[in-house]
Amino acid sequence: MACQKASTTPNLIGHGRRMVRRPPPDQSRIPLIIFLVAMLSFVVASVKAQGTIHGSGGKRKDAPIQLRGNLVKFDSEGQTMMVSWSLLYPVTGDSSLYSKGEKSNVRKWNLYRDAMAVPDSRIPNMTNIPFIKSYDLYCVDDLTLPPISTLGQHKFDSIDTEIEFSQYKGDDILSQPLFAYPFDVWTGSIVLTLTDQVAAEQADFPNCFALGIHGISIRGHILNWQVSSNTVNTCEDPDPDAGCELHVNFIIRRSCLVKVTALMIFIAGWIISIVIALRTYLTIVTRKQRPSPDIIAISLGSLFAFPGLRYMLPGTPSFGTLLDLIGILPNVIIILFCSIFIVAKNPS
């Protein structure tokens, strides 16, 4: 009996007497999809990193007082950051923060920088002033110190302050400012003290009636930098000698975009250098390849491309960083000597 032999050829579809090969599934799009998903996740993470950071704390008992700090710019060469401070207060029944809208002669708050508010023994004896019960009894330690600004009288009241920055970890060379680019980490701080000018004028006690700052809101972002902050409110300390001021500490580092870009250029530079060095070895030492114009063109082109790629990096500092010592400088030396050897071996 004749029996039909089963076909073992895969991916065949019978159409009558004609066998048609089934096309294999297209898998070329899978790497592209993975790449797009990874890039989208990276973009979302970078956007979320530029957030608003809130602090807390305060001493005023009848109405909370808050400050808003707008990030203006950061100068990495000068190691300073400019922050613009304005007054905020929460509207009753609304959790949002608003600037003082109308002109007011009743609410004027003096803002002092890098000054401490200490207890004053004279104030508790002033029982004839009705509003004294609304405040903790503190005065600026320097009664002749002028305020840097008066806030609360107008909606547009604000003051720009320049904060000095230094290395976050003093003994960590891998986070040293500028040298450890793009992994350098900076830190800076400012001390803010707020007093009630109207109460001080009525009581004839300048720089007194210090108020606790109940909250702080850091707004805005600086391109290619990630800023975080935390606050220490000494007004909340039960020890009266702790003072009544707000310490604002900033930590700033490069954004993820800067770090990824620098690493990609670093890795690409070493791959190019290794490939050129390998082809030079095969051409000069083992003689398995003949000198060709393309390797000479690639080598000479890379010599001019590396400096351009280096200064294309966002926020790149002057030459001499750790990235230059382990990346740009050795890559340029390798490619330069490879070009010299190839040209010397085959001058034509």
GROMACS .gro file of C-alpha atoms in nm, residues 115-240:
model
  126
  115ALA     CA    1   2.108   8.640   6.144
  116MET     CA    2   1.985   8.465   6.457
  117ALA     CA    3   1.674   8.553   6.658
  118VAL     CA    4   1.734   8.516   7.031
  119PRO     CA    5   1.506   8.558   7.336
  120ASP     CA    6   1.473   8.913   7.466
  121SER     CA    7   1.398   8.954   7.836
  122ARG     CA    8   1.249   9.301   7.789
  123ILE     CA    9   0.948   9.195   7.589
  124PRO     CA   10   0.758   8.987   7.853
  125ASN     CA   11   0.727   9.302   8.070
  126MET     CA   12   0.535   9.484   7.796
  127THR     CA   13   0.190   9.368   7.897
  128ASN     CA   14   0.021   9.685   7.773
  129ILE     CA   15   0.060   9.585   7.407
  130PRO     CA   16  -0.240   9.368   7.308
  131PHE     CA   17  -0.082   9.190   7.009
  132ILE     CA   18   0.219   9.068   7.204
  133LYS     CA   19   0.045   8.738   7.281
  134SER     CA   20   0.048   8.647   6.912
  135TYR     CA   21   0.425   8.616   6.894
  136ASP     CA   22   0.713   8.427   7.039
  137LEU     CA   23   0.939   8.674   7.209
  138TYR     CA   24   1.254   8.687   7.000
  139CYS     CA   25   1.475   8.964   6.859
  140VAL     CA   26   1.754   8.963   6.605
  141ASP     CA   27   2.085   8.925   6.787
  142ASP     CA   28   2.219   9.240   6.615
  143LEU     CA   29   1.971   9.520   6.681
  144THR     CA   30   2.147   9.749   6.433
  145LEU     CA   31   2.143   9.500   6.143
  146PRO     CA   32   1.933   9.630   5.851
  147PRO     CA   33   1.695   9.385   5.681
  148ILE     CA   34   1.767   9.275   5.328
  149SER     CA   35   1.404   9.341   5.231
  150THR     CA   36   1.056   9.418   5.359
  151LEU     CA   37   0.791   9.174   5.237
  152GLY     CA   38   0.413   9.163   5.257
  153GLN     CA   39   0.321   9.521   5.164
  154HIS     CA   40   0.294   9.460   4.789
  155LYS     CA   41   0.224   9.161   4.570
  156PHE     CA   42   0.552   9.207   4.385
  157ASP     CA   43   0.774   9.227   4.694
  158SER     CA   44   1.075   9.000   4.650
  159ILE     CA   45   1.448   8.991   4.711
  160ASP     CA   46   1.727   8.812   4.521
  161THR     CA   47   1.994   8.637   4.724
  162GLU     CA   48   2.316   8.479   4.603
  163ILE     CA   49   2.406   8.161   4.786
  164GLU     CA   50   2.760   8.024   4.784
  165PHE     CA   51   2.811   7.653   4.716
  166SER     CA   52   3.089   7.411   4.798
  167GLN     CA   53   3.160   7.038   4.782
  168TYR     CA   54   2.891   6.818   4.936
  169LYS     CA   55   3.134   6.556   5.067
  170GLY     CA   56   3.472   6.703   5.150
  171ASP     CA   57   3.675   6.381   5.118
  172ASP     CA   58   3.502   6.227   4.815
  173ILE     CA   59   3.696   6.297   4.497
  174LEU     CA   60   3.424   6.131   4.287
  175SER     CA   61   3.178   6.408   4.379
  176GLN     CA   62   3.421   6.702   4.379
  177PRO     CA   63   3.270   7.007   4.204
  178LEU     CA   64   3.373   7.045   3.838
  179PHE     CA   65   3.652   6.786   3.862
  180ALA     CA   66   3.408   6.494   3.901
  181TYR     CA   67   3.186   6.613   3.612
  182PRO     CA   68   2.914   6.492   3.552
  183PHE     CA   69   2.884   6.331   3.898
  184ASP     CA   70   2.981   6.638   4.102
  185VAL     CA   71   2.753   6.728   4.394
  186TRP     CA   72   2.726   7.075   4.548
  187THR     CA   73   2.578   7.206   4.870
  188GLY     CA   74   2.489   7.553   4.997
  189SER     CA   75   2.278   7.704   5.273
  190ILE     CA   76   2.114   8.025   5.386
  191VAL     CA   77   1.963   8.135   5.719
  192LEU     CA   78   1.644   8.345   5.704
  193THR     CA   79   1.486   8.538   5.992
  194LEU     CA   80   1.155   8.724   5.973
  195THR     CA   81   1.033   9.001   6.207
  196ASP     CA   82   0.714   9.205   6.225
  197GLN     CA   83   0.804   9.564   6.137
  198VAL     CA   84   0.467   9.711   6.244
  199ALA     CA   85   0.482   9.552   6.589
  200ALA     CA   86   0.846   9.657   6.633
  201GLU     CA   87   0.762  10.018   6.543
  202GLN     CA   88   0.466  10.033   6.780
  203ALA     CA   89   0.670   9.888   7.066
  204ASP     CA   90   0.979  10.091   6.969
  205PHE     CA   91   1.193   9.778   6.961
  206PRO     CA   92   1.374   9.757   6.624
  207ASN     CA   93   1.458   9.412   6.489
  208CYS     CA   94   1.230   9.248   6.743
  209PHE     CA   95   0.912   9.038   6.727
  210ALA     CA   96   1.067   8.755   6.525
  211LEU     CA   97   0.820   8.530   6.346
  212GLY     CA   98   0.858   8.166   6.267
  213ILE     CA   99   0.839   8.079   5.898
  214HIS     CA  100   0.574   7.808   5.880
  215GLY     CA  101   0.670   7.675   5.540
  216ILE     CA  102   0.887   7.719   5.238
  217SER     CA  103   0.822   7.633   4.874
  218ILE     CA  104   1.102   7.603   4.618
  219ARG     CA  105   0.974   7.666   4.267
  220GLY     CA  106   1.122   7.656   3.921
  221HIS     CA  107   1.418   7.459   3.791
  222ILE     CA  108   1.758   7.524   3.641
  223LEU     CA  109   1.827   7.363   3.306
  224ASN     CA  110   2.055   7.057   3.328
  225TRP     CA  111   2.063   7.075   3.709
  226GLN     CA  112   1.864   6.890   3.973
  227VAL     CA  113   1.805   7.087   4.292
  228SER     CA  114   1.679   6.950   4.624
  229SER     CA  115   1.636   7.126   4.955
  230ASN     CA  116   1.556   7.066   5.319
  231THR     CA  117   1.482   7.302   5.606
  232VAL     CA  118   1.565   7.316   5.975
  233ASN     CA  119   1.333   7.540   6.177
  234THR     CA  120   1.490   7.627   6.512
  235CYS     CA  121   1.161   7.786   6.621
  236GLU     CA  122   1.021   7.437   6.675
  237ASP     CA  123   1.298   7.349   6.917
  238PRO     CA  124   1.161   7.352   7.274
  239ASP     CA  125   1.488   7.500   7.395
  240PRO     CA  126   1.441   7.880   7.393
   0.00000   0.00000   0.00000
